[in-house]
Amino acid sequence: MDDWAMAIKRRFDARFHQGHQKAALKRVADFMLCAARTRDLRWQAYLRYAMSQEPDRVQPVFDSFIQGEFPDADWPGFLKQIESQSGVLKAVQIPEIRSSSASQSQNARSKLMNITNQPPLNVMNPVAA
């Protein structure tokens, strides 16, 4: 799942750099949040999710989600990281995502096909045994 989150992160970064609309960026950030499992990737996903929000929605996102998962995070520090990340993504030359995403999508499809083509595991309920 984290591999997918990293691929989605690259897609978000490229789209942010290209100036895509907030609604499209929010959709990509939503997918990254769904896929990210490690603490670091989830933090990066929340930063990008906040960057894709309208300014009046950033504080409620912080209060509702980030404080619950990252209780040591503070509001001024979070805003500073959003501003920093936003500035970096706007300034850095990010390569086009089309060429690499096709091979990543194919790799993901083959992994899913491998999983779905395997017979189901027979799992016994330990309480019933």
XYZ file of N, CA, C and O in Angstrom:
516
model
N 0.829 -1.194 0.000
C 0.000 0.000 0.000
C 0.876 1.262 0.000
O 0.533 2.237 -0.655
N 1.972 1.210 0.740
C 2.851 2.379 0.764
C 3.482 2.649 -0.601
O 3.741 3.804 -0.944
N 3.728 1.590 -1.377
C 4.243 1.796 -2.735
C 3.241 2.591 -3.567
O 3.613 3.498 -4.315
N 1.974 2.256 -3.431
C 0.939 2.997 -4.148
C 0.881 4.428 -3.646
O 0.727 5.368 -4.422
N 0.985 4.600 -2.322
C 0.951 5.945 -1.751
C 2.099 6.803 -2.297
O 1.909 7.981 -2.605
N 3.269 6.206 -2.445
C 4.411 6.946 -2.999
C 4.155 7.335 -4.460
O 4.483 8.450 -4.881
N 3.576 6.427 -5.230
C 3.255 6.743 -6.630
C 2.202 7.851 -6.694
O 2.302 8.770 -7.522
N 1.231 7.790 -5.822
C 0.183 8.814 -5.786
C 0.779 10.148 -5.335
O 0.411 11.206 -5.842
N 1.719 10.094 -4.406
C 2.394 11.311 -3.946
C 3.111 11.998 -5.111
O 3.011 13.218 -5.274
N 3.811 11.211 -5.920
C 4.491 11.785 -7.082
C 3.480 12.409 -8.053
O 3.721 13.475 -8.627
N 2.352 11.759 -8.203
C 1.305 12.300 -9.079
C 0.771 13.622 -8.531
O 0.599 14.587 -9.267
N 0.516 13.665 -7.230
C 0.041 14.909 -6.617
C 1.064 16.019 -6.819
O 0.714 17.127 -7.222
N 2.339 15.718 -6.526
C 3.386 16.731 -6.624
C 3.482 17.287 -8.045
O 3.603 18.499 -8.236
N 3.417 16.415 -9.027
C 3.491 16.862 -10.423
C 2.280 17.717 -10.775
O 2.411 18.761 -11.427
N 1.116 17.305 -10.342
C -0.097 18.067 -10.659
C -0.113 19.408 -9.930
O -0.569 20.408 -10.475
N 0.365 19.423 -8.694
C 0.426 20.679 -7.947
C 1.374 21.638 -8.653
O 1.073 22.817 -8.811
N 2.500 21.126 -9.076
C 3.501 21.931 -9.783
C 2.922 22.491 -11.088
O 3.234 23.622 -11.467
N 2.070 21.704 -11.739
C 1.465 22.132 -13.004
C 0.281 23.076 -12.791
O -0.264 23.612 -13.749
N -0.156 23.256 -11.553
C -1.230 24.197 -11.257
C -2.634 23.652 -11.439
O -3.541 24.410 -11.757
N -2.816 22.366 -11.219
C -4.157 21.781 -11.345
C -5.108 22.382 -10.317
O -4.698 22.897 -9.284
N -6.398 22.262 -10.585
C -7.424 22.795 -9.695
C -7.450 22.028 -8.377
O -7.116 20.847 -8.310
N -7.895 22.718 -7.334
C -7.918 22.129 -5.996
C -8.775 20.871 -5.922
O -8.432 19.929 -5.235
N -9.880 20.827 -6.640
C -10.752 19.645 -6.586
C -10.017 18.404 -7.100
O -10.121 17.321 -6.507
N -9.261 18.551 -8.175
C -8.498 17.423 -8.714
C -7.376 17.029 -7.762
O -7.117 15.840 -7.541
N -6.728 18.009 -7.170
C -5.659 17.721 -6.207
C -6.211 17.033 -4.966
O -5.594 16.111 -4.427
N -7.381 17.475 -4.518
C -8.000 16.873 -3.332
C -8.318 15.405 -3.581
O -8.112 14.552 -2.717
N -8.775 15.087 -4.756
C -9.086 13.698 -5.104
C -7.822 12.837 -5.051
O -7.830 11.739 -4.501
N -6.716 13.351 -5.584
C -5.455 12.613 -5.555
C -4.970 12.465 -4.109
O -4.523 11.386 -3.702
N -5.085 13.530 -3.318
C -4.673 13.472 -1.916
C -5.533 12.472 -1.128
O -5.026 11.777 -0.248
N -6.821 12.399 -1.450
C -7.703 11.406 -0.814
C -7.190 9.986 -1.066
O -7.136 9.162 -0.145
N -6.802 9.711 -2.301
C -6.285 8.387 -2.634
C -4.985 8.101 -1.886
O -4.758 6.988 -1.424
N -4.144 9.112 -1.768
C -2.887 8.920 -1.036
C -3.159 8.599 0.424
O -2.523 7.727 1.000
N -4.124 9.297 1.011
C -4.474 9.014 2.409
C -5.019 7.595 2.581
O -4.744 6.941 3.580
N -5.770 7.128 1.606
C -6.306 5.763 1.679
C -5.192 4.724 1.611
O -5.270 3.685 2.261
N -4.162 4.998 0.835
C -3.099 4.020 0.619
C -1.996 4.088 1.659
O -1.390 3.059 1.990
N -1.701 5.245 2.189
C -0.548 5.428 3.090
C -0.767 4.690 4.409
O -1.811 4.829 5.043
N 0.224 3.918 4.807
C 0.138 3.162 6.052
C 1.176 3.605 7.079
O 0.897 3.614 8.257
N 2.383 3.945 6.643
C 3.405 4.346 7.603
C 3.122 5.756 8.091
O 2.486 6.563 7.407
N 3.605 6.044 9.273
C 3.355 7.345 9.903
C 3.891 8.494 9.047
O 3.211 9.500 8.866
N 5.090 8.345 8.508
C 5.690 9.405 7.692
C 4.870 9.674 6.432
O 4.605 10.831 6.099
N 4.457 8.618 5.761
C 3.657 8.809 4.547
C 2.288 9.405 4.861
O 1.759 10.211 4.102
N 1.709 9.022 5.982
C 0.411 9.597 6.353
C 0.556 11.091 6.622
O -0.286 11.889 6.242
N 1.660 11.473 7.283
C 1.892 12.898 7.542
C 2.019 13.654 6.213
O 1.419 14.707 6.025
N 2.794 13.108 5.292
C 2.954 13.741 3.982
C 1.619 13.816 3.244
O 1.324 14.805 2.561
N 0.806 12.788 3.397
C -0.510 12.781 2.755
C -1.409 13.865 3.360
O -2.125 14.563 2.629
N -1.366 14.018 4.680
C -2.170 15.066 5.313
C -1.708 16.458 4.901
O -2.534 17.357 4.705
N -0.399 16.653 4.755
C 0.092 17.947 4.277
C -0.480 18.244 2.894
O -0.963 19.344 2.613
N -0.425 17.264 2.016
C -0.927 17.463 0.658
C -2.448 17.637 0.654
O -2.985 18.428 -0.110
N -3.124 16.895 1.515
C -4.575 17.041 1.615
C -4.932 18.470 2.042
O -5.829 19.096 1.474
N -4.199 18.993 3.021
C -4.449 20.368 3.480
C -4.119 21.374 2.382
O -4.817 22.384 2.233
N -3.067 21.099 1.600
C -2.696 21.999 0.510
C -3.777 22.052 -0.566
O -3.876 23.038 -1.297
N -4.582 21.021 -0.664
C -5.615 20.969 -1.695
C -6.953 21.546 -1.221
O -7.903 21.599 -1.991
N -7.008 21.974 0.018
C -8.242 22.517 0.577
C -8.334 24.024 0.354
O -7.326 24.707 0.165
N -9.547 24.525 0.419
C -9.744 25.969 0.479
C -9.218 26.437 1.841
O -9.262 25.669 2.808
N -8.718 27.662 1.935
C -8.097 28.118 3.189
C -8.975 27.961 4.433
O -8.472 27.616 5.505
N -10.278 28.160 4.303
C -11.150 28.050 5.472
C -11.385 26.602 5.907
O -11.930 26.352 6.974
N -10.960 25.617 5.128
C -11.132 24.206 5.469
C -9.884 23.590 6.104
O -9.936 22.474 6.606
N -8.762 24.303 6.088
C -7.512 23.737 6.602
C -7.585 23.536 8.121
O -7.201 22.476 8.628
N -8.080 24.517 8.860
C -8.174 24.389 10.317
C -9.095 23.227 10.723
O -8.714 22.420 11.576
N -10.289 23.077 10.134
C -11.116 21.920 10.493
C -10.448 20.573 10.172
O -10.613 19.607 10.914
N -9.694 20.501 9.080
C -8.959 19.272 8.757
C -7.944 18.988 9.853
O -7.821 17.857 10.331
N -7.232 20.014 10.274
C -6.244 19.860 11.340
C -6.918 19.381 12.620
O -6.468 18.410 13.243
N -7.993 20.053 13.001
C -8.688 19.722 14.251
C -9.301 18.323 14.222
O -9.220 17.584 15.201
N -9.906 17.969 13.110
C -10.638 16.705 13.028
C -9.743 15.493 12.822
O -9.981 14.434 13.402
N -8.750 15.606 11.968
C -7.984 14.431 11.573
C -6.560 14.413 12.107
O -6.108 13.420 12.666
N -5.865 15.497 11.930
C -4.437 15.507 12.234
C -4.195 15.449 13.738
O -3.334 14.703 14.193
N -4.954 16.200 14.510
C -4.776 16.163 15.959
C -5.067 14.785 16.531
O -4.438 14.367 17.485
N -5.994 14.057 15.919
C -6.299 12.710 16.384
C -5.185 11.726 16.105
O -4.880 10.859 16.930
N -4.561 11.850 14.953
C -3.514 10.897 14.565
C -2.116 11.353 14.968
O -1.238 10.542 15.212
N -1.922 12.668 15.031
C -0.619 13.241 15.389
C -0.821 14.252 16.523
O -0.773 15.460 16.304
N -1.067 13.766 17.746
C -1.389 14.681 18.841
C -0.261 15.650 19.202
O -0.514 16.695 19.792
N 0.965 15.331 18.814
C 2.086 16.223 19.124
C 2.222 17.361 18.107
O 3.021 18.268 18.290
N 1.434 17.342 17.028
C 1.492 18.397 16.013
C 0.793 19.646 16.534
O -0.241 19.570 17.182
N 1.383 20.797 16.241
C 0.744 22.054 16.629
C 0.347 22.833 15.370
O 0.904 22.641 14.301
N -0.644 23.693 15.529
C -1.212 24.431 14.410
C -0.189 25.320 13.701
O -0.071 25.253 12.471
N 0.589 26.145 14.421
C 1.569 26.990 13.704
C 2.618 26.164 12.945
O 2.989 26.499 11.825
N 3.082 25.084 13.537
C 4.053 24.225 12.869
C 3.474 23.564 11.633
O 4.152 23.422 10.608
N 2.208 23.160 11.723
C 1.540 22.541 10.582
C 1.421 23.535 9.433
O 1.729 23.208 8.282
N 0.994 24.763 9.734
C 0.888 25.787 8.695
C 2.242 26.083 8.056
O 2.339 26.233 6.840
N 3.272 26.115 8.875
C 4.614 26.379 8.359
C 5.052 25.274 7.402
O 5.634 25.541 6.352
N 4.751 24.025 7.747
C 5.118 22.909 6.875
C 4.326 22.937 5.566
O 4.858 22.613 4.509
N 3.058 23.309 5.630
C 2.249 23.428 4.411
C 2.843 24.489 3.495
O 3.012 24.273 2.295
N 3.168 25.649 4.058
C 3.741 26.733 3.260
C 5.080 26.321 2.660
O 5.357 26.587 1.494
N 5.890 25.655 3.451
C 7.199 25.207 2.980
C 7.052 24.197 1.844
O 7.689 24.311 0.799
N 6.195 23.195 2.055
C 5.972 22.157 1.041
C 5.400 22.754 -0.230
O 5.807 22.411 -1.332
N 4.474 23.666 -0.083
C 3.864 24.318 -1.235
C 4.911 25.092 -2.033
O 4.952 25.018 -3.262
N 5.775 25.818 -1.341
C 6.826 26.568 -2.018
C 7.806 25.667 -2.739
O 8.218 25.948 -3.865
N 8.155 24.551 -2.114
C 9.087 23.603 -2.738
C 8.463 23.012 -3.994
O 9.102 22.937 -5.040
N 7.221 22.583 -3.919
C 6.571 21.956 -5.069
C 6.374 22.933 -6.226
O 6.412 22.530 -7.382
N 6.167 24.193 -5.925
C 5.998 25.176 -6.991
C 7.328 25.514 -7.650
O 7.381 25.815 -8.827
N 8.417 25.449 -6.884
C 9.721 25.881 -7.386
C 10.523 24.768 -8.056
O 11.293 25.023 -8.964
N 10.335 23.548 -7.610
C 11.160 22.432 -8.094
C 10.674 21.956 -9.451
O 9.474 21.902 -9.708
N 11.613 21.592 -10.303
C 11.259 21.005 -11.597
C 10.903 19.538 -11.364
O 11.746 18.744 -10.977
N 9.647 19.189 -11.592
C 9.177 17.828 -11.368
C 8.978 17.163 -12.719
O 8.323 17.722 -13.598
N 9.543 15.971 -12.908
C 9.394 15.311 -14.206
C 7.946 14.938 -14.491
O 7.149 14.749 -13.578
N 7.633 14.813 -15.757
C 6.289 14.414 -16.191
C 5.963 13.041 -15.624
O 6.810 12.153 -15.602
N 4.742 12.837 -15.172
C 4.366 11.598 -14.508
C 3.884 10.517 -15.468
O 3.794 9.364 -15.103
N 3.591 10.836 -16.685
C 2.977 9.877 -17.600
C 3.854 8.666 -17.880
O 3.381 7.560 -17.891
N 5.141 8.865 -18.117
C 5.987 7.732 -18.510
C 6.171 6.729 -17.383
O 6.095 5.530 -17.594
N 6.399 7.194 -16.171
C 6.642 6.259 -15.086
C 5.351 5.670 -14.532
O 5.333 4.548 -14.075
N 4.254 6.421 -14.580
C 3.017 5.918 -13.992
C 2.454 4.738 -14.781
O 1.800 3.876 -14.219
N 2.707 4.687 -16.071
C 2.205 3.565 -16.865
C 2.850 2.256 -16.428
O 2.171 1.248 -16.258
N 4.168 2.265 -16.227
C 4.827 1.033 -15.788
C 4.433 0.694 -14.360
O 4.287 -0.476 -14.012
N 4.240 1.716 -13.509
C 3.812 1.455 -12.137
C 2.403 0.886 -12.117
O 2.100 -0.021 -11.349
N 1.533 1.413 -12.976
C 0.166 0.892 -13.041
C 0.168 -0.554 -13.523
O -0.573 -1.391 -13.005
N 0.999 -0.849 -14.511
C 1.092 -2.219 -15.013
C 1.616 -3.142 -13.923
O 1.123 -4.263 -13.763
N 2.611 -2.682 -13.177
C 3.160 -3.472 -12.085
C 2.091 -3.717 -11.014
O 1.954 -4.836 -10.516
N 1.328 -2.694 -10.683
C 0.262 -2.839 -9.696
C -0.811 -3.803 -10.201
O -1.298 -4.651 -9.446
N -1.166 -3.692 -11.483
C -2.164 -4.600 -12.050
C -1.691 -6.043 -11.982
O -2.460 -6.946 -11.654
N -0.425 -6.281 -12.316
C 0.069 -7.659 -12.294
C 0.082 -8.209 -10.871
O -0.219 -9.381 -10.658
N 0.410 -7.365 -9.887
C 0.376 -7.814 -8.492
C -1.052 -8.174 -8.075
O -1.286 -9.182 -7.425
N -2.012 -7.315 -8.459
C -3.405 -7.589 -8.120
C -3.907 -8.855 -8.804
O -4.629 -9.656 -8.205
N -3.542 -9.038 -10.066
C -3.955 -10.246 -10.781
C -3.379 -11.486 -10.110
O -4.064 -12.504 -9.981
N -2.146 -11.400 -9.661
C -1.518 -12.527 -8.971
C -2.285 -12.852 -7.690
O -2.536 -14.013 -7.385
N -2.671 -11.815 -6.955
C -3.414 -12.029 -5.710
C -4.798 -12.602 -6.002
O -5.242 -13.551 -5.354
N -5.498 -12.043 -6.983
C -6.869 -12.470 -7.245
C -6.936 -13.845 -7.900
O -7.982 -14.497 -7.836
N -5.877 -14.302 -8.529
C -5.891 -15.613 -9.170
C -5.499 -16.749 -8.228
O -5.574 -17.913 -8.598
N -5.106 -16.424 -7.020
C -4.752 -17.469 -6.066
C -6.008 -17.986 -5.377
O -6.963 -17.243 -5.178
N -6.019 -19.271 -5.031
C -7.196 -19.804 -4.333
C -7.320 -19.170 -2.946
O -6.319 -18.784 -2.341
N -8.532 -19.053 -2.452
C -8.710 -18.432 -1.128
C -8.075 -19.304 -0.042
O -8.013 -20.520 -0.148
N -7.622 -18.635 1.003
C -7.040 -19.339 2.135
C -8.162 -19.836 3.036
O -9.134 -19.132 3.282
N -8.029 -21.041 3.531
C -8.994 -21.582 4.461
C -8.556 -21.207 5.854
O -7.607 -21.775 6.398
N -9.215 -20.239 6.452
C -8.841 -19.741 7.774
C -9.848 -20.253 8.774
O -11.047 -20.066 8.614
N -9.333 -20.917 9.769
C -10.222 -21.432 10.815
C -10.382 -20.397 11.906
O -9.439 -19.691 12.264
N -11.573 -20.323 12.432
C -11.835 -19.438 13.564
C -11.261 -20.105 14.813
O -11.663 -21.196 15.190
N -10.286 -19.476 15.500
C -9.659 -20.108 16.652
C -10.643 -20.372 17.787
O -10.483 -21.319 18.544
N -11.690 -19.595 17.886
C -12.679 -19.797 18.950
C -13.486 -21.070 18.683
O -13.813 -21.835 19.575
N -13.770 -21.335 17.401
C -14.578 -22.493 17.030
C -13.770 -23.785 17.100
O -14.340 -24.872 17.185
N -12.456 -23.703 17.062
C -11.623 -24.904 17.026
C -11.530 -25.606 18.339
O -11.948 -25.390 19.343
